[in-house]
Amino acid sequence: MSRAQAILEAERYFDGGRFVEDLARRVAIPTESQNPARASELARYLEAEIAETLEHMGFECRVVANPAGKHGPFLIAQRIEDERLPTVLSYAHGDVIRGQEGEWRAGLEPWKLAREGERIYGRGTADNKGQHTINLAALETVLRTRGCLGFNVKLLMETGEEVGSPGLQALCEREKAALKADVLIASDGPRLQASRPTLFLGSRGALNFDLELVLREGARHSGNWGGLIANPGIVLAHALASITDRRGAIRVPEWRPNSLTPSVREALKGLVVENSEEWGEPGLTPAERVFGWCSFEVLAFVTGNPQRPVNAIPARASAHCQLRYVVGVDPEDIVPALRRHLAREGFGTVSVTPARDGFFRASRLDPGNPWVRWAAESIARTAGAGPAILPNLGGSLPNDVFAGTLGLPTVWVPHSYAGCSQHAPDEHLLASVARDALRLMTGLFWDLGESDLGGLDSGSLPRKEV
Ligand SMILES: [Zn+2]
């Protein structure tokens, strides 16, 4: 049995309709982690759907309660063929955001898979059920074709990714031995372009925080007081305007990364990023701005009552803001650095409070890492051309847990695309990308089971006896 045969089997799985069938069953389980009424669906997805599939493939599975208490459980599964073989850890999330029933285009609904030509619609098709369905099927295809995988696999599936992965860090600390592996290979997020296979090696971090200025108790009549007292909306607008220049280039020195190194620049060179405007740090390419630099955003800004304005000087103004940041910016210093900046600019009365949720640390693997080269070569062998390689994704993922806590090289192979309506009505997966991804992942897992892992350090990765 050969690599080509395995890839043919993967094509048959898609062309014969079994992929859509498996995904339809998974999409039909409404695993909304943001909706407490769906708590039992989260456990059902892991136990009745995923563990069931994995047990047929010879995995040992256990569902463990979330160390963070009330949130959804985790599935830890493993299939160990030989302790001396390399071990891959994969990660996925079984939860989805709210279904947004009633907001989908006519004829579509979140929990019922619908294929219309190139598009496969349903909640979770892109994020993340379609992606892990591809990876599980690729593993199964290699197992069936070869009779064994030729490597060990561990899988960690969580059910709280869409509420900020509560308990993931604590679980990985506690289960560090059980999750020990040589590499993380997982799939989430978009390809750079739909038609181009992509690898990304980490993610930007994200920190949300509130700026608030309260000048007095209660609003004051704007006729009697206008001209006498300060307007907090205007003061806060100036404070916000001091954080970047007019085109959004960051002015807080500590938020300007020193990590856009020649090797990162080299990896980003030639990557086409669509839809960019004249915005952000001047002198950088669009790819450098979104993957190699920080961005500051005002997500919401309010003073007075925008729905019912009255002729009064508001007492307070506030803004909910976010910094997306790359490796090289100290996450502990993001808020203190902003406070120092505002004090320097004369806005010391504006308070800065980090939000409790929505914090992701930045992570990044060197594009020259041997696992990256190995994965890129395998993909090139299947696709006929090399993948786009992003040192990190522009968005955020809990990747620092795998890179930091578990100490793994992290290689992500995304199967979605930017227009997939993730986190919105009409979420979909592209059929051609799903089919292509099944081929690529089957090739990748096939190659992982080959005796010779090429340029990889054979100290920790013993070669199989052929
Ligand atoms: Zn998501």
Short mmCIF file of C-alpha atoms and ligand atoms in Angstrom, two decimals:
data_model
loop_
_atom_site.label_atom_id
_atom_site.label_comp_id
_atom_site.label_asym_id
_atom_site.label_seq_id
_atom_site.Cartn_x
_atom_site.Cartn_y
_atom_site.Cartn_z
CA MET A 1 0.00 0.00 0.00
CA SER A 2 1.34 3.39 -0.94
CA ARG A 3 1.05 7.07 -0.16
CA ALA A 4 -0.80 7.57 -3.45
CA GLN A 5 -3.28 4.86 -2.48
CA ALA A 6 -3.96 6.54 0.88
CA ILE A 7 -4.59 9.88 -0.82
CA LEU A 8 -6.93 8.20 -3.28
CA GLU A 9 -8.83 6.74 -0.31
CA ALA A 10 -9.14 10.24 1.17
CA GLU A 11 -10.59 11.50 -2.11
CA ARG A 12 -13.07 8.62 -2.11
CA TYR A 13 -14.13 9.49 1.45
CA PHE A 14 -15.02 12.97 0.25
CA ASP A 15 -16.39 12.13 -3.20
CA GLY A 16 -18.55 9.29 -1.88
CA GLY A 17 -20.34 11.70 0.50
CA ARG A 18 -19.01 10.27 3.76
CA PHE A 19 -17.29 13.49 4.77
CA VAL A 20 -20.52 15.46 4.50
CA GLU A 21 -22.34 12.69 6.37
CA ASP A 22 -19.87 12.73 9.29
CA LEU A 23 -19.85 16.51 9.43
CA ALA A 24 -23.67 16.73 9.27
CA ARG A 25 -23.94 14.48 12.33
CA ARG A 26 -21.47 16.67 14.23
CA VAL A 27 -23.04 19.98 13.18
CA ALA A 28 -26.44 18.66 14.33
CA ILE A 29 -25.22 18.60 17.94
CA PRO A 30 -25.73 22.21 19.10
CA THR A 31 -22.55 22.63 21.13
CA GLU A 32 -22.93 26.32 21.99
CA SER A 33 -20.46 26.99 24.80
CA GLN A 34 -21.79 30.53 25.30
CA ASN A 35 -25.26 29.14 26.11
CA PRO A 36 -25.44 27.52 29.57
CA ALA A 37 -28.59 25.62 28.51
CA ARG A 38 -26.43 23.57 26.11
CA ALA A 39 -23.99 22.25 28.73
CA SER A 40 -25.11 18.64 28.26
CA GLU A 41 -24.53 18.88 24.48
CA LEU A 42 -20.84 19.58 25.08
CA ALA A 43 -20.38 16.30 26.95
CA ARG A 44 -22.56 14.49 24.41
CA TYR A 45 -20.36 15.70 21.56
CA LEU A 46 -17.22 14.35 23.21
CA GLU A 47 -18.68 11.10 24.50
CA ALA A 48 -21.19 9.99 21.88
CA GLU A 49 -19.59 11.47 18.80
CA ILE A 50 -15.83 11.96 19.02
CA ALA A 51 -14.87 9.24 21.51
CA GLU A 52 -17.09 6.84 19.58
CA THR A 53 -15.19 7.62 16.35
CA LEU A 54 -11.80 7.40 18.05
CA GLU A 55 -12.51 4.12 19.81
CA HIS A 56 -13.16 2.52 16.42
CA MET A 57 -9.64 3.65 15.54
CA GLY A 58 -8.11 2.02 18.60
CA PHE A 59 -7.82 5.12 20.78
CA GLU A 60 -8.19 5.04 24.55
CA CYS A 61 -10.44 7.93 25.51
CA ARG A 62 -11.33 9.69 28.73
CA VAL A 63 -13.58 12.68 29.26
CA VAL A 64 -12.40 14.84 32.13
CA ALA A 65 -14.22 17.59 33.97
CA ASN A 66 -13.05 21.15 33.47
CA PRO A 67 -10.61 22.17 36.25
CA ALA A 68 -12.21 25.64 36.04
CA GLY A 69 -15.46 24.28 37.47
CA LYS A 70 -18.66 25.03 35.62
CA HIS A 71 -17.28 25.08 32.05
CA GLY A 72 -17.38 22.25 29.48
CA PRO A 73 -15.31 19.05 29.74
CA PHE A 74 -12.21 17.91 27.85
CA LEU A 75 -11.51 14.73 25.91
CA ILE A 76 -8.04 13.24 26.20
CA ALA A 77 -7.43 10.37 23.79
CA GLN A 78 -4.38 8.44 22.76
CA ARG A 79 -3.31 5.68 20.43
CA ILE A 80 0.16 4.45 21.30
CA GLU A 81 1.74 2.06 18.81
CA ASP A 82 5.26 2.05 20.19
CA GLU A 83 6.85 4.30 22.79
CA ARG A 84 9.91 4.64 20.54
CA LEU A 85 7.95 6.17 17.69
CA PRO A 86 7.32 9.91 17.40
CA THR A 87 4.19 11.19 19.09
CA VAL A 88 1.98 13.90 17.67
CA LEU A 89 -0.42 15.83 19.85
CA SER A 90 -3.44 17.24 18.09
CA TYR A 91 -5.89 19.75 19.47
CA ALA A 92 -9.41 20.70 18.45
CA HIS A 93 -12.48 22.34 19.91
CA GLY A 94 -15.92 20.78 19.85
CA ASP A 95 -17.82 23.88 20.91
CA VAL A 96 -19.18 26.55 18.60
CA ILE A 97 -20.48 30.09 19.07
CA ARG A 98 -24.23 30.70 19.31
CA GLY A 99 -26.30 29.38 16.41
CA GLN A 100 -27.88 32.80 15.66
CA GLU A 101 -31.06 31.03 14.56
CA GLY A 102 -33.26 33.21 12.36
CA GLU A 103 -30.37 35.34 11.11
CA TRP A 104 -29.17 32.92 8.41
CA ARG A 105 -30.07 33.45 4.80
CA ALA A 106 -33.41 31.90 3.71
CA GLY A 107 -33.11 28.12 3.41
CA LEU A 108 -30.16 27.84 5.79
CA GLU A 109 -30.10 26.99 9.49
CA PRO A 110 -27.23 26.50 11.92
CA TRP A 111 -27.73 22.88 13.00
CA LYS A 112 -28.60 21.40 9.61
CA LEU A 113 -25.75 20.89 7.18
CA ALA A 114 -26.55 22.15 3.68
CA ARG A 115 -24.32 21.83 0.65
CA GLU A 116 -24.88 24.35 -2.12
CA GLY A 117 -22.31 23.81 -4.83
CA GLU A 118 -18.93 24.82 -3.46
CA ARG A 119 -20.24 25.79 -0.02
CA ILE A 120 -21.01 23.51 2.91
CA TYR A 121 -23.10 25.54 5.37
CA GLY A 122 -23.69 24.98 9.08
CA ARG A 123 -22.50 26.25 12.47
CA GLY A 124 -19.04 24.85 13.13
CA THR A 125 -18.34 23.78 9.55
CA ALA A 126 -15.34 26.15 9.51
CA ASP A 127 -14.78 26.62 13.24
CA ASN A 128 -13.88 23.91 14.16
CA LYS A 129 -15.92 20.76 13.41
CA GLY A 130 -15.12 20.70 9.68
CA GLN A 131 -11.42 21.08 10.43
CA HIS A 132 -11.19 18.29 13.00
CA THR A 133 -13.44 16.05 10.91
CA ILE A 134 -10.85 16.39 8.12
CA ASN A 135 -7.97 15.53 10.46
CA LEU A 136 -9.70 12.55 12.09
CA ALA A 137 -10.64 11.19 8.66
CA ALA A 138 -7.06 11.61 7.42
CA LEU A 139 -5.77 9.65 10.42
CA GLU A 140 -8.37 6.96 9.85
CA THR A 141 -7.45 6.76 6.17
CA VAL A 142 -3.75 6.26 6.92
CA LEU A 143 -4.57 3.69 9.60
CA ARG A 144 -6.84 1.73 7.28
CA THR A 145 -4.48 1.88 4.29
CA ARG A 146 -1.26 1.10 6.11
CA GLY A 147 -2.68 -1.11 8.84
CA CYS A 148 -1.01 1.06 11.46
CA LEU A 149 -0.16 4.74 11.71
CA GLY A 150 3.57 4.35 12.21
CA PHE A 151 3.49 6.98 14.99
CA ASN A 152 1.63 7.67 18.21
CA VAL A 153 -1.22 10.16 18.43
CA LYS A 154 -2.69 12.04 21.34
CA LEU A 155 -5.73 14.24 20.96
CA LEU A 156 -6.96 16.96 23.27
CA MET A 157 -10.41 18.31 22.51
CA GLU A 158 -11.88 21.13 24.54
CA THR A 159 -15.43 22.48 24.64
CA GLY A 160 -14.80 26.05 25.82
CA GLU A 161 -12.67 27.65 23.12
CA GLU A 162 -15.40 30.13 22.21
CA VAL A 163 -15.56 31.37 25.81
CA GLY A 164 -11.79 31.85 26.08
CA SER A 165 -10.63 28.27 26.81
CA PRO A 166 -11.27 28.28 30.58
CA GLY A 167 -9.34 25.51 32.33
CA LEU A 168 -7.15 24.68 29.33
CA GLN A 169 -4.00 26.01 30.93
CA ALA A 170 -4.69 24.29 34.26
CA LEU A 171 -5.55 21.02 32.50
CA CYS A 172 -2.35 21.05 30.46
CA GLU A 173 -0.30 21.68 33.61
CA ARG A 174 -2.02 18.83 35.41
CA GLU A 175 -1.93 16.42 32.44
CA LYS A 176 1.52 17.40 31.22
CA ALA A 177 2.79 13.81 31.34
CA ALA A 178 -0.29 12.41 29.59
CA LEU A 179 0.01 15.03 26.83
CA LYS A 180 3.75 14.63 26.32
CA ALA A 181 4.55 14.60 22.58
CA ASP A 182 7.16 15.63 20.03
CA VAL A 183 5.06 18.10 18.06
CA LEU A 184 1.62 19.69 17.95
CA ILE A 185 -0.16 19.40 14.62
CA ALA A 186 -3.63 20.95 14.66
CA SER A 187 -6.09 22.80 12.46
CA ASP A 188 -8.11 25.95 13.05
CA GLY A 189 -8.45 29.34 11.46
CA PRO A 190 -8.13 30.42 7.84
CA ARG A 191 -5.68 29.79 5.03
CA LEU A 192 -3.99 32.91 3.74
CA GLN A 193 -5.90 32.41 0.47
CA ALA A 194 -8.50 29.73 -0.06
CA SER A 195 -6.58 28.02 -2.83
CA ARG A 196 -3.19 28.06 -1.12
CA PRO A 197 -2.28 25.56 1.62
CA THR A 198 -1.00 27.45 4.65
CA LEU A 199 1.01 26.69 7.77
CA PHE A 200 1.01 28.99 10.75
CA LEU A 201 3.26 28.59 13.74
CA GLY A 202 1.67 30.55 16.53
CA SER A 203 -0.67 33.44 17.00
CA ARG A 204 -0.74 37.08 17.94
CA GLY A 205 -1.73 37.71 21.52
CA ALA A 206 -4.73 39.80 22.47
CA LEU A 207 -5.39 41.93 25.51
CA ASN A 208 -8.61 43.90 25.97
CA PHE A 209 -8.88 46.80 28.37
CA ASP A 210 -11.14 49.71 29.29
CA LEU A 211 -10.22 53.36 29.35
CA GLU A 212 -12.48 55.46 31.52
CA LEU A 213 -12.68 59.09 32.51
CA VAL A 214 -15.17 60.16 35.18
CA LEU A 215 -15.06 63.90 35.79
CA ARG A 216 -17.93 64.43 38.18
CA GLU A 217 -21.16 63.00 39.49
CA GLY A 218 -24.01 63.38 37.00
CA ALA A 219 -24.38 65.35 33.78
CA ARG A 220 -24.65 69.15 33.78
CA HIS A 221 -26.85 71.45 31.64
CA SER A 222 -24.78 72.39 28.59
CA GLY A 223 -26.13 75.95 28.47
CA ASN A 224 -25.46 76.81 32.08
CA TRP A 225 -22.14 74.95 32.28
CA GLY A 226 -20.83 74.84 28.70
CA GLY A 227 -17.55 76.74 28.54
CA LEU A 228 -16.91 76.34 32.25
CA ILE A 229 -16.30 72.62 32.73
CA ALA A 230 -14.43 69.94 30.82
CA ASN A 231 -16.16 67.43 28.58
CA PRO A 232 -14.95 63.87 29.33
CA GLY A 233 -15.82 62.71 25.79
CA ILE A 234 -13.47 65.27 24.27
CA VAL A 235 -10.70 64.57 26.79
CA LEU A 236 -10.94 60.82 26.24
CA ALA A 237 -10.99 61.31 22.45
CA HIS A 238 -7.69 63.19 22.73
CA ALA A 239 -6.26 60.53 25.04
CA LEU A 240 -7.18 57.82 22.51
CA ALA A 241 -5.77 59.94 19.68
CA SER A 242 -2.42 60.08 21.50
CA ILE A 243 -2.07 56.29 21.37
CA THR A 244 -1.65 56.14 17.58
CA ASP A 245 -1.13 58.68 14.85
CA ARG A 246 -3.81 59.49 12.27
CA ARG A 247 -3.20 56.31 10.31
CA GLY A 248 -3.15 54.02 13.32
CA ALA A 249 0.64 53.72 13.76
CA ILE A 250 1.29 52.95 17.42
CA ARG A 251 3.00 55.66 19.51
CA VAL A 252 3.42 53.74 22.79
CA PRO A 253 7.12 52.76 22.65
CA GLU A 254 6.73 49.46 24.54
CA TRP A 255 4.01 48.35 22.09
CA ARG A 256 6.38 48.64 19.13
CA PRO A 257 7.89 45.16 18.75
CA ASN A 258 11.57 44.47 18.15
CA SER A 259 10.79 40.99 16.85
CA LEU A 260 10.36 41.73 13.15
CA THR A 261 13.67 40.00 12.51
CA PRO A 262 15.21 39.21 9.12
CA SER A 263 14.00 35.56 9.35
CA VAL A 264 10.41 36.65 10.09
CA ARG A 265 10.60 39.26 7.32
CA GLU A 266 11.92 36.58 4.98
CA ALA A 267 8.99 34.24 5.81
CA LEU A 268 6.51 37.06 5.23
CA LYS A 269 8.09 38.22 2.00
CA GLY A 270 5.90 37.59 -1.00
CA LEU A 271 2.78 36.69 1.03
CA VAL A 272 -0.22 38.31 -0.57
CA VAL A 273 -2.60 39.85 1.93
CA GLU A 274 -5.79 41.14 0.40
CA ASN A 275 -8.04 43.99 1.54
CA SER A 276 -5.44 46.21 3.13
CA GLU A 277 -5.88 49.99 3.37
CA GLU A 278 -3.41 52.80 3.95
CA TRP A 279 -3.34 52.08 7.66
CA GLY A 280 -0.95 51.09 10.41
CA GLU A 281 2.82 51.29 10.64
CA PRO A 282 4.25 53.06 7.58
CA GLY A 283 7.08 51.32 5.76
CA LEU A 284 5.77 47.80 6.50
CA THR A 285 4.11 45.51 3.98
CA PRO A 286 0.51 44.45 4.70
CA ALA A 287 1.80 40.98 5.73
CA GLU A 288 4.27 42.55 8.15
CA ARG A 289 1.53 44.76 9.61
CA VAL A 290 -0.90 41.92 10.34
CA PHE A 291 1.54 39.09 11.21
CA GLY A 292 4.66 40.88 12.40
CA TRP A 293 3.41 43.96 14.25
CA CYS A 294 0.94 45.06 16.93
CA SER A 295 -2.39 46.74 16.28
CA PHE A 296 -4.42 48.91 18.61
CA GLU A 297 -8.18 49.03 18.18
CA VAL A 298 -10.99 51.00 19.77
CA LEU A 299 -13.82 48.45 19.82
CA ALA A 300 -16.43 50.67 21.45
CA PHE A 301 -16.45 54.27 22.63
CA VAL A 302 -19.27 55.92 24.52
CA THR A 303 -20.13 59.18 26.26
CA GLY A 304 -23.58 60.48 27.15
CA ASN A 305 -26.46 58.42 25.80
CA PRO A 306 -26.02 57.85 22.03
CA GLN A 307 -29.60 56.51 21.68
CA ARG A 308 -31.18 59.51 23.45
CA PRO A 309 -28.82 62.49 23.42
CA VAL A 310 -29.74 65.38 25.74
CA ASN A 311 -28.36 68.90 26.08
CA ALA A 312 -26.00 68.07 28.89
CA ILE A 313 -22.28 67.68 29.40
CA PRO A 314 -21.80 64.00 30.23
CA ALA A 315 -20.09 63.09 33.48
CA ARG A 316 -18.11 60.22 32.04
CA ALA A 317 -16.71 58.65 28.90
CA SER A 318 -15.30 55.19 28.33
CA ALA A 319 -13.76 53.12 25.58
CA HIS A 320 -13.28 49.37 25.27
CA CYS A 321 -9.99 48.80 23.51
CA GLN A 322 -7.74 45.97 22.37
CA LEU A 323 -4.11 45.42 21.60
CA ARG A 324 -3.23 42.55 19.27
CA TYR A 325 0.43 41.95 19.92
CA VAL A 326 3.26 39.77 18.70
CA VAL A 327 6.08 37.93 20.43
CA GLY A 328 8.56 40.47 21.77
CA VAL A 329 5.99 42.65 23.56
CA ASP A 330 5.85 41.91 27.30
CA PRO A 331 2.21 41.05 28.05
CA GLU A 332 2.61 42.02 31.73
CA ASP A 333 3.73 45.49 30.70
CA ILE A 334 1.00 46.31 28.13
CA VAL A 335 -1.30 48.11 30.57
CA PRO A 336 1.47 49.72 32.70
CA ALA A 337 3.11 51.00 29.49
CA LEU A 338 -0.17 52.58 28.42
CA ARG A 339 -0.59 54.22 31.85
CA ARG A 340 2.92 55.68 31.59
CA HIS A 341 2.21 56.92 28.08
CA LEU A 342 -1.07 58.58 29.09
CA ALA A 343 0.62 60.22 32.10
CA ARG A 344 3.37 61.59 29.82
CA GLU A 345 0.74 62.94 27.43
CA GLY A 346 -1.14 64.69 30.24
CA PHE A 347 -3.98 62.19 30.52
CA GLY A 348 -3.09 60.73 33.91
CA THR A 349 -6.72 61.00 35.06
CA VAL A 350 -7.84 58.41 32.46
CA SER A 351 -8.02 55.01 34.16
CA VAL A 352 -6.93 51.82 32.39
CA THR A 353 -8.42 48.52 33.54
CA PRO A 354 -7.57 45.19 31.87
CA ALA A 355 -10.65 43.12 30.98
CA ARG A 356 -10.94 39.84 32.81
CA ASP A 357 -11.67 37.77 29.69
CA GLY A 358 -10.19 37.62 26.25
CA PHE A 359 -6.52 37.40 27.15
CA PHE A 360 -4.29 35.37 24.83
CA ARG A 361 -0.51 35.30 24.95
CA ALA A 362 1.45 35.67 21.73
CA SER A 363 3.48 32.72 20.47
CA ARG A 364 5.57 31.95 17.44
CA LEU A 365 7.79 29.10 16.23
CA ASP A 366 10.86 29.93 14.17
CA PRO A 367 9.97 29.32 10.49
CA GLY A 368 13.33 27.54 10.20
CA ASN A 369 12.35 24.83 12.73
CA PRO A 370 12.87 21.29 11.30
CA TRP A 371 9.22 20.35 11.94
CA VAL A 372 8.12 23.30 9.82
CA ARG A 373 10.43 22.29 7.00
CA TRP A 374 9.21 18.69 7.25
CA ALA A 375 5.51 19.69 7.15
CA ALA A 376 6.10 22.15 4.29
CA GLU A 377 7.88 19.46 2.26
CA SER A 378 5.10 16.93 2.84
CA ILE A 379 2.45 19.44 1.77
CA ALA A 380 4.48 20.41 -1.29
CA ARG A 381 4.72 16.73 -2.23
CA THR A 382 0.93 16.36 -2.16
CA ALA A 383 -0.07 19.77 -3.49
CA GLY A 384 2.70 20.22 -6.05
CA ALA A 385 3.65 23.60 -4.51
CA GLY A 386 4.83 24.73 -1.10
CA PRO A 387 2.45 26.22 1.46
CA ALA A 388 2.37 29.84 2.64
CA ILE A 389 4.16 29.91 5.99
CA LEU A 390 3.03 32.43 8.58
CA PRO A 391 5.22 32.79 11.69
CA ASN A 392 1.96 33.44 13.52
CA LEU A 393 -1.71 33.98 12.77
CA GLY A 394 -3.06 37.53 12.94
CA GLY A 395 -5.89 36.34 15.20
CA SER A 396 -5.53 34.61 18.53
CA LEU A 397 -5.57 30.98 19.61
CA PRO A 398 -4.63 29.32 22.91
CA ASN A 399 -1.36 28.27 21.27
CA ASP A 400 0.87 29.52 24.10
CA VAL A 401 -0.43 26.64 26.23
CA PHE A 402 1.06 24.15 23.75
CA ALA A 403 4.19 26.15 22.96
CA GLY A 404 4.77 27.33 26.53
CA THR A 405 3.24 24.96 29.07
CA LEU A 406 3.76 21.79 27.02
CA GLY A 407 6.93 23.06 25.34
CA LEU A 408 5.99 21.77 21.86
CA PRO A 409 6.88 22.99 18.41
CA THR A 410 3.46 24.05 17.07
CA VAL A 411 2.45 23.55 13.45
CA TRP A 412 -1.06 24.57 12.45
CA VAL A 413 -2.57 23.59 9.11
CA PRO A 414 -5.76 25.64 8.65
CA HIS A 415 -8.57 24.37 6.42
CA SER A 416 -10.84 27.42 6.32
CA TYR A 417 -10.66 30.77 4.50
CA ALA A 418 -11.22 34.41 5.37
CA GLY A 419 -14.70 34.62 3.80
CA CYS A 420 -16.12 31.64 5.76
CA SER A 421 -18.48 33.77 7.94
CA GLN A 422 -16.98 32.24 11.06
CA HIS A 423 -18.75 33.64 14.16
CA ALA A 424 -21.61 34.90 11.96
CA PRO A 425 -24.71 33.56 10.19
CA ASP A 426 -24.06 31.54 6.98
CA GLU A 427 -20.83 29.97 8.30
CA HIS A 428 -19.46 27.58 5.69
CA LEU A 429 -16.56 25.45 4.57
CA LEU A 430 -15.45 25.38 0.95
CA ALA A 431 -15.89 21.91 -0.57
CA SER A 432 -12.77 22.20 -2.71
CA VAL A 433 -10.67 23.24 0.29
CA ALA A 434 -12.07 20.42 2.45
CA ARG A 435 -11.25 17.86 -0.24
CA ASP A 436 -7.80 19.32 -0.77
CA ALA A 437 -7.18 19.40 3.00
CA LEU A 438 -8.16 15.72 3.31
CA ARG A 439 -5.49 14.92 0.73
CA LEU A 440 -2.86 17.09 2.41
CA MET A 441 -3.49 15.77 5.92
CA THR A 442 -3.52 12.17 4.70
CA GLY A 443 -0.17 12.81 3.01
CA LEU A 444 1.17 14.48 6.15
CA PHE A 445 0.13 11.64 8.46
CA TRP A 446 1.38 9.10 5.94
CA ASP A 447 4.78 10.77 5.90
CA LEU A 448 4.90 10.98 9.69
CA GLY A 449 4.65 7.21 9.79
CA GLU A 450 7.51 6.74 7.33
CA SER A 451 10.73 5.49 8.83
CA ASP A 452 12.88 8.47 7.97
CA LEU A 453 11.83 11.86 9.22
CA GLY A 454 14.38 13.61 7.08
CA GLY A 455 16.20 16.48 8.72
CA LEU A 456 14.54 16.06 12.12
CA ASP A 457 16.71 15.60 15.15
CA SER A 458 16.77 11.84 15.50
CA GLY A 459 17.93 12.12 19.12
CA SER A 460 14.36 12.58 20.28
CA LEU A 461 12.76 10.99 17.22
CA PRO A 462 14.04 7.46 16.77
CA ARG A 463 13.72 5.97 13.32
CA LYS A 464 11.49 3.04 12.75
CA GLU A 465 13.10 -0.23 11.73
CA VAL A 466 12.03 -0.95 8.18
ZN ZN B 1 -14.21 30.47 16.89
#
